[in-house]
Amino acid sequence: MQYFYLMYKMLNSICFYNLKLKQIIFILCLLLISCNNKKTTVYPPQDVATIPIETDTLRLLFVGDVMQHLPQVEAARTINGYDYSACFRYVKSEVSAADIAVVNLETTLGGKPYKGYPCFSSPDELLQSLKSTGFDVIATANNHCVDRGRKGLERTNARIDSLHLSRMGTYKNRKERDNRYPLLLKIKGFRVCFLNYTYGTNGIPVTAPNVVNLMDTTEIAADIVKAKRLNPDVIIAYVHWGEEYRKQPNETQRLLANMLINKGVHHIIGSHPHVVQPIQVHEREDGTRHLVAYSLGNYISNQSDRGTDGGITLTLELVKDSVTRLHRYWHRAVWVARPAVSGRRNYQLIPDNLSQGEMQSLPHNARMMMQTFFDDTQNLLRKGVK
């Protein structure tokens, strides 16, 4: 594996812009790692065993990409600043009810001037609303984390720290990463360890001494060893990967998922494709079950193409007696009501369990688009990985 890693690093420096060649080398690394895989049986979501809860229980909630295209920033503008509270009005109760809620912040808090695609910088009020909604952990390793360079990365992390939220994925320097990563949270008698990686940064170099967790298989393996030394009950990796707008995981995602599980990760949450991808549960020979959600899609954005106008909220319920195991999980489709279709001033997240009265308050065209997203998502998750 070390040989392939050195080859990958060499080609990465020589062929910085040749993404196709880099992808081929990365897949070769994963194939080599995966050649010694233990036997894994893959089950569709409905085959997860249901057992009585007789001991400690922990609920972990995950959502996908929080983006801020410029129309979203303008919609949140007020005479005194920015207000995002309306965006999360209908999802706040579910998010805040979780023991730990995790979100991918796919923008920077780089300060003014605020910008949308392709180099994002969003108002600090967005982060404040995420905290008010109930989110506890901010994943920052994604392809937009260095959109505003060193200043944007460090300011984003400083704002997260100022609100006493947990974060993972990007760091001021190597020393900070060594001290703060992997992220370990202790709650309700559980020790939960989080990992976070991204496939890249859109070709923008990471400015030294900043560190972004990239999908370097050697470093990932070392991180998992370090995570195990923290004596966690569960290790969860939140990975920014895959191909945009593709509704099935690609070969790299599948190989990396197998590698992570073989190395000791219990569950994997994916983001980046901007559409929902299937969920699988892998059962190992020792009876343990590992959930892989390949992509949760967009949580909130201004994207409007079919399948990009929403995502899913995923909740894992863990139980612990002598061991910690996945008891059950569930997902909820969430659609983004954009002002252009809802007639409302701000963007709003509409979960599939919203009351009929609230849903009927939306214009007919909005309800039709919402139902299309809900139906498409249900069908995709029911069919699973092909």
Coordinates of C-alpha atoms in Angstrom, one line a residue:
M1 CA 0.0 0.0 0.0
Q2 CA 2.9 2.4 0.8
Y3 CA 4.2 2.0 -2.8
F4 CA 0.9 3.0 -4.3
Y5 CA 0.6 5.9 -1.8
L6 CA 4.0 7.3 -2.8
M7 CA 3.0 6.9 -6.5
Y8 CA -0.2 8.7 -5.9
K9 CA 1.6 11.6 -4.1
M10 CA 4.1 11.9 -6.9
L11 CA 1.5 12.0 -9.6
N12 CA -0.6 14.4 -7.5
S13 CA 2.2 16.9 -7.5
I14 CA 3.2 16.3 -11.2
C15 CA -0.3 16.1 -12.6
F16 CA -2.2 18.5 -10.4
Y17 CA -4.8 19.3 -13.0
N18 CA -5.1 15.9 -14.5
L19 CA -8.1 14.8 -12.4
K20 CA -8.8 11.7 -14.4
L21 CA -5.3 10.3 -13.9
K22 CA -5.5 11.1 -10.2
Q23 CA -8.8 9.2 -9.9
I24 CA -7.3 6.2 -11.6
I25 CA -4.4 6.1 -9.2
F26 CA -6.7 6.5 -6.2
I27 CA -8.8 3.6 -7.4
L28 CA -5.7 1.4 -7.7
C29 CA -4.8 2.3 -4.1
L30 CA -8.3 1.3 -2.9
L31 CA -8.2 -2.0 -5.0
L32 CA -4.9 -3.0 -3.3
I33 CA -6.3 -2.2 0.1
S34 CA -9.6 -4.1 -0.6
C35 CA -7.9 -7.3 -1.9
N36 CA -7.9 -8.7 1.7
N37 CA -11.5 -7.7 2.5
K38 CA -13.4 -9.9 4.8
K39 CA -16.7 -11.3 3.6
T40 CA -19.5 -8.8 3.7
T41 CA -23.2 -9.4 3.0
V42 CA -25.1 -6.3 1.8
Y43 CA -28.7 -5.8 2.8
P44 CA -31.3 -3.3 1.6
P45 CA -32.5 -0.9 4.2
Q46 CA -35.7 -2.8 5.1
D47 CA -33.6 -5.8 6.3
V48 CA -32.2 -4.1 9.3
A49 CA -33.1 -6.1 12.4
T50 CA -35.4 -4.6 15.0
I51 CA -34.6 -5.6 18.6
P52 CA -36.2 -4.4 21.8
I53 CA -34.5 -1.5 23.5
E54 CA -33.5 -2.6 26.9
T55 CA -30.4 -0.4 27.5
D56 CA -28.8 2.9 26.7
T57 CA -30.0 4.5 23.5
L58 CA -28.4 7.2 21.4
R59 CA -29.9 9.0 18.4
L60 CA -27.6 10.6 15.8
L61 CA -29.1 12.8 13.0
F62 CA -27.3 13.6 9.8
V63 CA -28.1 16.0 6.9
G64 CA -26.3 16.8 3.7
D65 CA -25.1 19.9 2.1
V66 CA -25.9 23.4 3.4
M67 CA -25.2 25.7 0.5
Q68 CA -25.6 29.4 0.1
H69 CA -26.1 30.6 -3.5
L70 CA -26.4 34.3 -3.8
P71 CA -30.2 34.3 -4.1
Q72 CA -30.4 32.6 -0.7
V73 CA -28.2 35.3 0.8
E74 CA -30.4 38.0 -0.7
A75 CA -33.6 36.3 0.5
A76 CA -32.3 36.3 4.1
R77 CA -31.3 39.9 4.1
T78 CA -33.1 42.2 6.6
I79 CA -32.6 45.9 7.5
N80 CA -30.5 44.7 10.4
G81 CA -28.5 41.9 8.8
Y82 CA -29.6 38.4 7.8
D83 CA -32.3 36.1 9.2
Y84 CA -32.4 32.4 8.4
S85 CA -34.8 31.3 11.0
A86 CA -37.6 30.8 8.5
C87 CA -35.5 28.4 6.5
F88 CA -35.4 25.8 9.3
R89 CA -38.8 26.5 10.9
Y90 CA -40.4 23.1 10.0
V91 CA -37.3 20.9 10.7
K92 CA -36.2 22.4 14.0
S93 CA -38.2 20.1 16.3
E94 CA -36.7 16.9 14.7
V95 CA -33.1 18.2 14.6
S96 CA -33.2 19.5 18.2
A97 CA -34.6 16.2 19.4
A98 CA -31.5 14.3 18.3
D99 CA -28.7 13.6 20.8
I100 CA -26.2 14.7 18.2
A101 CA -27.0 16.4 14.9
V102 CA -24.4 16.7 12.1
V103 CA -24.4 18.9 9.0
N104 CA -22.0 19.6 6.1
L105 CA -21.3 23.3 5.8
E106 CA -20.6 23.7 2.1
T107 CA -19.7 27.3 2.2
T108 CA -17.2 29.5 4.0
L109 CA -17.9 32.2 6.6
G110 CA -15.2 34.3 4.9
G111 CA -16.8 37.6 5.6
K112 CA -17.9 40.3 3.2
P113 CA -18.4 40.6 0.3
Y114 CA -20.8 37.6 0.4
K115 CA -20.6 35.5 -2.7
G116 CA -22.3 32.4 -4.1
Y117 CA -21.1 29.9 -6.7
P118 CA -18.3 29.2 -7.5
C119 CA -16.5 30.6 -4.5
F120 CA -18.8 30.8 -1.5
S121 CA -18.8 33.2 1.4
S122 CA -21.9 33.5 3.6
P123 CA -23.2 35.6 6.5
D124 CA -22.4 34.5 10.0
E125 CA -26.1 34.4 10.7
L126 CA -26.4 31.2 8.8
L127 CA -24.2 29.4 11.3
Q128 CA -26.2 31.0 14.2
S129 CA -29.4 29.6 12.7
L130 CA -27.9 26.1 12.3
K131 CA -27.0 26.2 16.0
S132 CA -30.5 27.5 16.9
T133 CA -32.0 24.7 14.9
G134 CA -30.2 22.2 17.0
F135 CA -27.1 21.2 15.0
D136 CA -24.1 20.2 17.2
V137 CA -21.4 19.1 14.7
I138 CA -20.2 21.0 11.6
A139 CA -18.3 19.0 8.9
T140 CA -16.1 21.4 7.0
A141 CA -14.1 19.1 4.7
N142 CA -15.7 19.6 1.3
N143 CA -14.7 20.9 -2.1
H144 CA -15.6 24.5 -1.2
C145 CA -13.8 24.8 2.1
V146 CA -10.9 26.8 0.7
D147 CA -13.0 29.0 -1.6
R148 CA -11.8 32.1 0.4
G149 CA -8.3 30.8 0.9
R150 CA -6.5 30.7 4.3
K151 CA -8.5 33.6 5.7
G152 CA -11.8 32.0 4.8
L153 CA -10.9 28.6 6.3
E154 CA -9.6 30.1 9.5
R155 CA -12.4 32.6 9.9
T156 CA -15.0 29.8 9.4
N157 CA -13.4 27.6 12.0
A158 CA -13.2 30.6 14.4
R159 CA -16.9 31.4 14.0
I160 CA -17.8 27.7 14.7
D161 CA -15.6 27.7 17.8
S162 CA -17.1 31.0 19.0
L163 CA -20.6 29.4 19.1
H164 CA -19.2 26.3 21.0
L165 CA -20.1 24.0 18.2
S166 CA -18.0 20.9 17.4
R167 CA -16.2 20.8 14.1
M168 CA -14.1 18.4 12.0
G169 CA -12.4 18.3 8.6
T170 CA -10.3 21.6 8.4
Y171 CA -7.6 23.0 10.7
K172 CA -5.4 26.0 11.1
N173 CA -2.3 23.8 11.1
R174 CA -1.0 20.3 11.7
K175 CA -0.7 20.8 15.5
E176 CA -4.4 21.8 15.8
R177 CA -5.4 18.7 13.7
D178 CA -3.3 16.5 16.0
N179 CA -4.9 17.9 19.1
R180 CA -8.5 18.0 17.8
Y181 CA -8.9 15.0 15.4
P182 CA -10.5 12.5 15.4
L183 CA -13.4 14.3 17.0
L184 CA -14.6 12.5 20.1
L185 CA -18.0 13.4 21.7
K186 CA -19.2 11.9 25.0
I187 CA -22.9 11.8 25.6
K188 CA -25.4 9.6 27.5
G189 CA -22.7 7.1 28.3
F190 CA -21.6 6.8 24.6
R191 CA -18.2 7.7 23.2
V192 CA -18.8 8.7 19.5
C193 CA -15.8 9.3 17.3
F194 CA -16.2 11.2 14.0
L195 CA -14.0 11.3 10.9
N196 CA -14.4 13.7 8.0
Y197 CA -12.8 13.8 4.5
T198 CA -13.2 15.3 1.1
Y199 CA -12.1 14.1 -2.4
G200 CA -10.6 17.6 -3.2
T201 CA -10.9 21.4 -3.1
N202 CA -11.9 22.2 -6.7
G203 CA -8.3 22.6 -7.7
I204 CA -7.6 25.4 -5.2
P205 CA -4.4 24.7 -3.3
V206 CA -4.7 24.5 0.5
T207 CA -2.6 27.4 1.9
A208 CA 0.1 26.3 4.4
P209 CA 0.0 25.8 7.3
N210 CA -3.7 25.0 6.9
V211 CA -4.8 21.4 6.7
V212 CA -7.8 19.9 4.9
N213 CA -8.6 16.2 5.4
L214 CA -8.3 14.7 1.9
M215 CA -9.0 11.2 0.9
D216 CA -5.4 9.9 1.5
T217 CA -5.8 6.2 2.2
T218 CA -2.6 6.0 4.3
E219 CA -3.6 9.0 6.4
I220 CA -7.1 7.7 6.8
A221 CA -5.8 4.3 8.0
A222 CA -3.7 6.1 10.6
D223 CA -6.6 8.2 11.7
I224 CA -8.7 5.1 12.3
V225 CA -6.0 3.6 14.4
K226 CA -5.9 6.9 16.4
A227 CA -9.7 6.8 16.7
K228 CA -9.6 3.3 18.1
R229 CA -7.1 4.4 20.8
L230 CA -9.8 6.8 22.0
N231 CA -11.9 3.7 23.0
P232 CA -15.0 4.8 21.2
D233 CA -18.3 2.9 21.1
V234 CA -18.8 3.8 17.5
I235 CA -16.7 5.4 14.7
I236 CA -18.6 7.3 12.0
A237 CA -17.0 8.8 8.8
Y238 CA -18.6 11.7 7.0
V239 CA -17.2 11.7 3.5
H240 CA -17.5 14.2 0.7
W241 CA -17.2 12.0 -2.4
G242 CA -18.8 10.7 -5.6
E243 CA -20.0 12.3 -8.8
E244 CA -22.3 15.3 -8.9
Y245 CA -25.9 14.5 -10.0
R246 CA -25.3 10.8 -10.3
K247 CA -27.9 8.8 -8.3
Q248 CA -25.8 5.7 -7.8
P249 CA -22.5 5.4 -6.1
N250 CA -19.4 5.0 -8.3
E251 CA -16.7 2.5 -8.0
T252 CA -14.5 4.7 -5.9
Q253 CA -17.2 5.3 -3.3
R254 CA -17.8 1.5 -3.0
L255 CA -14.2 0.7 -2.7
L256 CA -13.6 3.4 -0.1
A257 CA -16.6 2.3 1.9
N258 CA -15.3 -1.2 2.0
M259 CA -11.9 0.0 3.0
L260 CA -13.3 2.2 5.8
I261 CA -15.4 -0.7 7.2
N262 CA -12.5 -3.2 7.0
K263 CA -10.3 -0.8 8.9
G264 CA -12.8 -0.3 11.7
V265 CA -15.3 2.4 10.8
H266 CA -18.9 1.4 11.8
H267 CA -21.0 3.7 9.7
I268 CA -20.5 6.0 6.7
I269 CA -22.4 9.2 5.7
G270 CA -21.8 10.7 2.3
S271 CA -22.3 14.0 0.7
H272 CA -21.3 16.0 -2.5
P273 CA -23.4 14.6 -5.4
H274 CA -26.2 17.1 -4.7
V275 CA -28.7 14.3 -5.2
V276 CA -29.8 11.5 -2.9
Q277 CA -28.0 8.2 -3.4
P278 CA -29.0 4.8 -1.8
I279 CA -28.4 3.5 1.7
Q280 CA -27.0 0.0 2.3
V281 CA -26.4 -2.0 5.4
H282 CA -23.4 -4.4 5.4
E283 CA -23.5 -7.4 7.7
R284 CA -20.1 -8.9 8.5
E285 CA -19.3 -12.5 9.4
D286 CA -19.2 -11.6 13.1
G287 CA -22.8 -10.3 12.9
T288 CA -22.0 -6.6 13.1
R289 CA -23.9 -4.2 10.8
H290 CA -22.5 -1.2 9.1
L291 CA -24.7 1.5 7.4
V292 CA -23.5 3.3 4.4
A293 CA -25.5 6.3 3.2
Y294 CA -23.8 7.2 -0.1
S295 CA -25.3 10.7 -0.4
L296 CA -27.9 12.6 1.6
G297 CA -28.3 15.1 -1.2
N298 CA -28.8 18.9 -0.7
Y299 CA -30.2 20.0 2.6
I300 CA -30.7 23.5 1.5
S301 CA -29.6 25.2 -1.7
N302 CA -30.8 27.2 -4.7
Q303 CA -30.5 24.2 -7.1
S304 CA -33.7 23.5 -8.9
D305 CA -33.1 20.6 -11.3
R306 CA -35.1 17.5 -10.6
G307 CA -33.5 15.6 -7.7
T308 CA -31.3 18.5 -6.6
D309 CA -34.1 20.5 -4.9
G310 CA -33.9 18.5 -1.6
G311 CA -32.3 15.7 0.3
I312 CA -32.9 13.4 3.3
T313 CA -32.5 13.6 7.0
L314 CA -31.0 10.3 8.3
T315 CA -31.3 9.2 12.0
L316 CA -29.3 6.3 13.4
E317 CA -30.5 4.8 16.7
L318 CA -27.7 3.0 18.6
V319 CA -28.1 0.8 21.6
K320 CA -25.4 -0.4 24.0
D321 CA -25.2 -3.1 26.6
S322 CA -22.0 -5.2 26.4
V323 CA -21.5 -3.9 22.8
T324 CA -22.8 -1.0 20.8
R325 CA -25.0 -1.8 17.8
L326 CA -27.3 -0.3 15.3
H327 CA -30.8 -0.8 16.5
R328 CA -32.7 0.9 13.7
Y329 CA -32.6 3.9 11.4
W330 CA -35.0 6.0 9.5
H331 CA -34.9 8.8 6.9
R332 CA -37.1 11.7 6.0
A333 CA -37.3 13.4 2.7
V334 CA -36.9 17.2 2.9
W335 CA -37.7 19.5 0.0
V336 CA -36.5 23.1 -0.5
A337 CA -39.3 25.6 -1.2
R338 CA -37.6 28.3 -3.1
P339 CA -39.3 31.8 -3.2
A340 CA -39.7 31.5 -6.9
V341 CA -42.1 28.6 -6.5
S342 CA -43.5 29.1 -3.0
G343 CA -44.3 32.7 -3.2
R344 CA -42.7 33.2 0.2
R345 CA -39.9 35.6 1.0
N346 CA -37.3 33.1 2.2
Y347 CA -36.2 29.6 1.4
Q348 CA -37.9 26.9 3.5
L349 CA -37.2 23.3 4.3
I350 CA -40.4 21.2 3.9
P351 CA -40.2 17.7 5.5
D352 CA -42.4 14.9 4.2
N353 CA -44.2 14.8 7.6
L354 CA -45.4 18.4 7.5
S355 CA -49.1 18.8 8.3
Q356 CA -51.5 18.7 5.4
G357 CA -52.7 22.2 6.4
E358 CA -49.2 23.6 6.1
M359 CA -48.5 21.8 2.8
Q360 CA -51.8 23.1 1.4
S361 CA -50.7 26.6 2.1
L362 CA -48.1 26.2 -0.7
P363 CA -49.1 27.1 -4.3
H364 CA -50.3 24.2 -6.4
N365 CA -47.2 24.2 -8.6
A366 CA -45.0 24.1 -5.5
R367 CA -46.9 21.1 -4.1
M368 CA -46.5 19.3 -7.4
M369 CA -42.8 19.8 -7.4
M370 CA -42.5 18.8 -3.8
Q371 CA -44.5 15.6 -4.3
T372 CA -42.3 14.7 -7.3
F373 CA -39.2 15.0 -5.1
F374 CA -40.8 12.9 -2.4
D375 CA -41.8 10.2 -4.8
D376 CA -38.5 10.1 -6.6
T377 CA -36.6 9.8 -3.3
Q378 CA -38.8 7.1 -2.0
N379 CA -38.4 5.1 -5.2
L380 CA -34.7 5.5 -5.3
L381 CA -34.2 4.4 -1.7
R382 CA -36.5 1.4 -2.1
K383 CA -34.6 0.2 -5.2
G384 CA -31.3 0.5 -3.4
V385 CA -27.8 0.2 -5.0
K386 CA -27.7 -1.3 -8.4

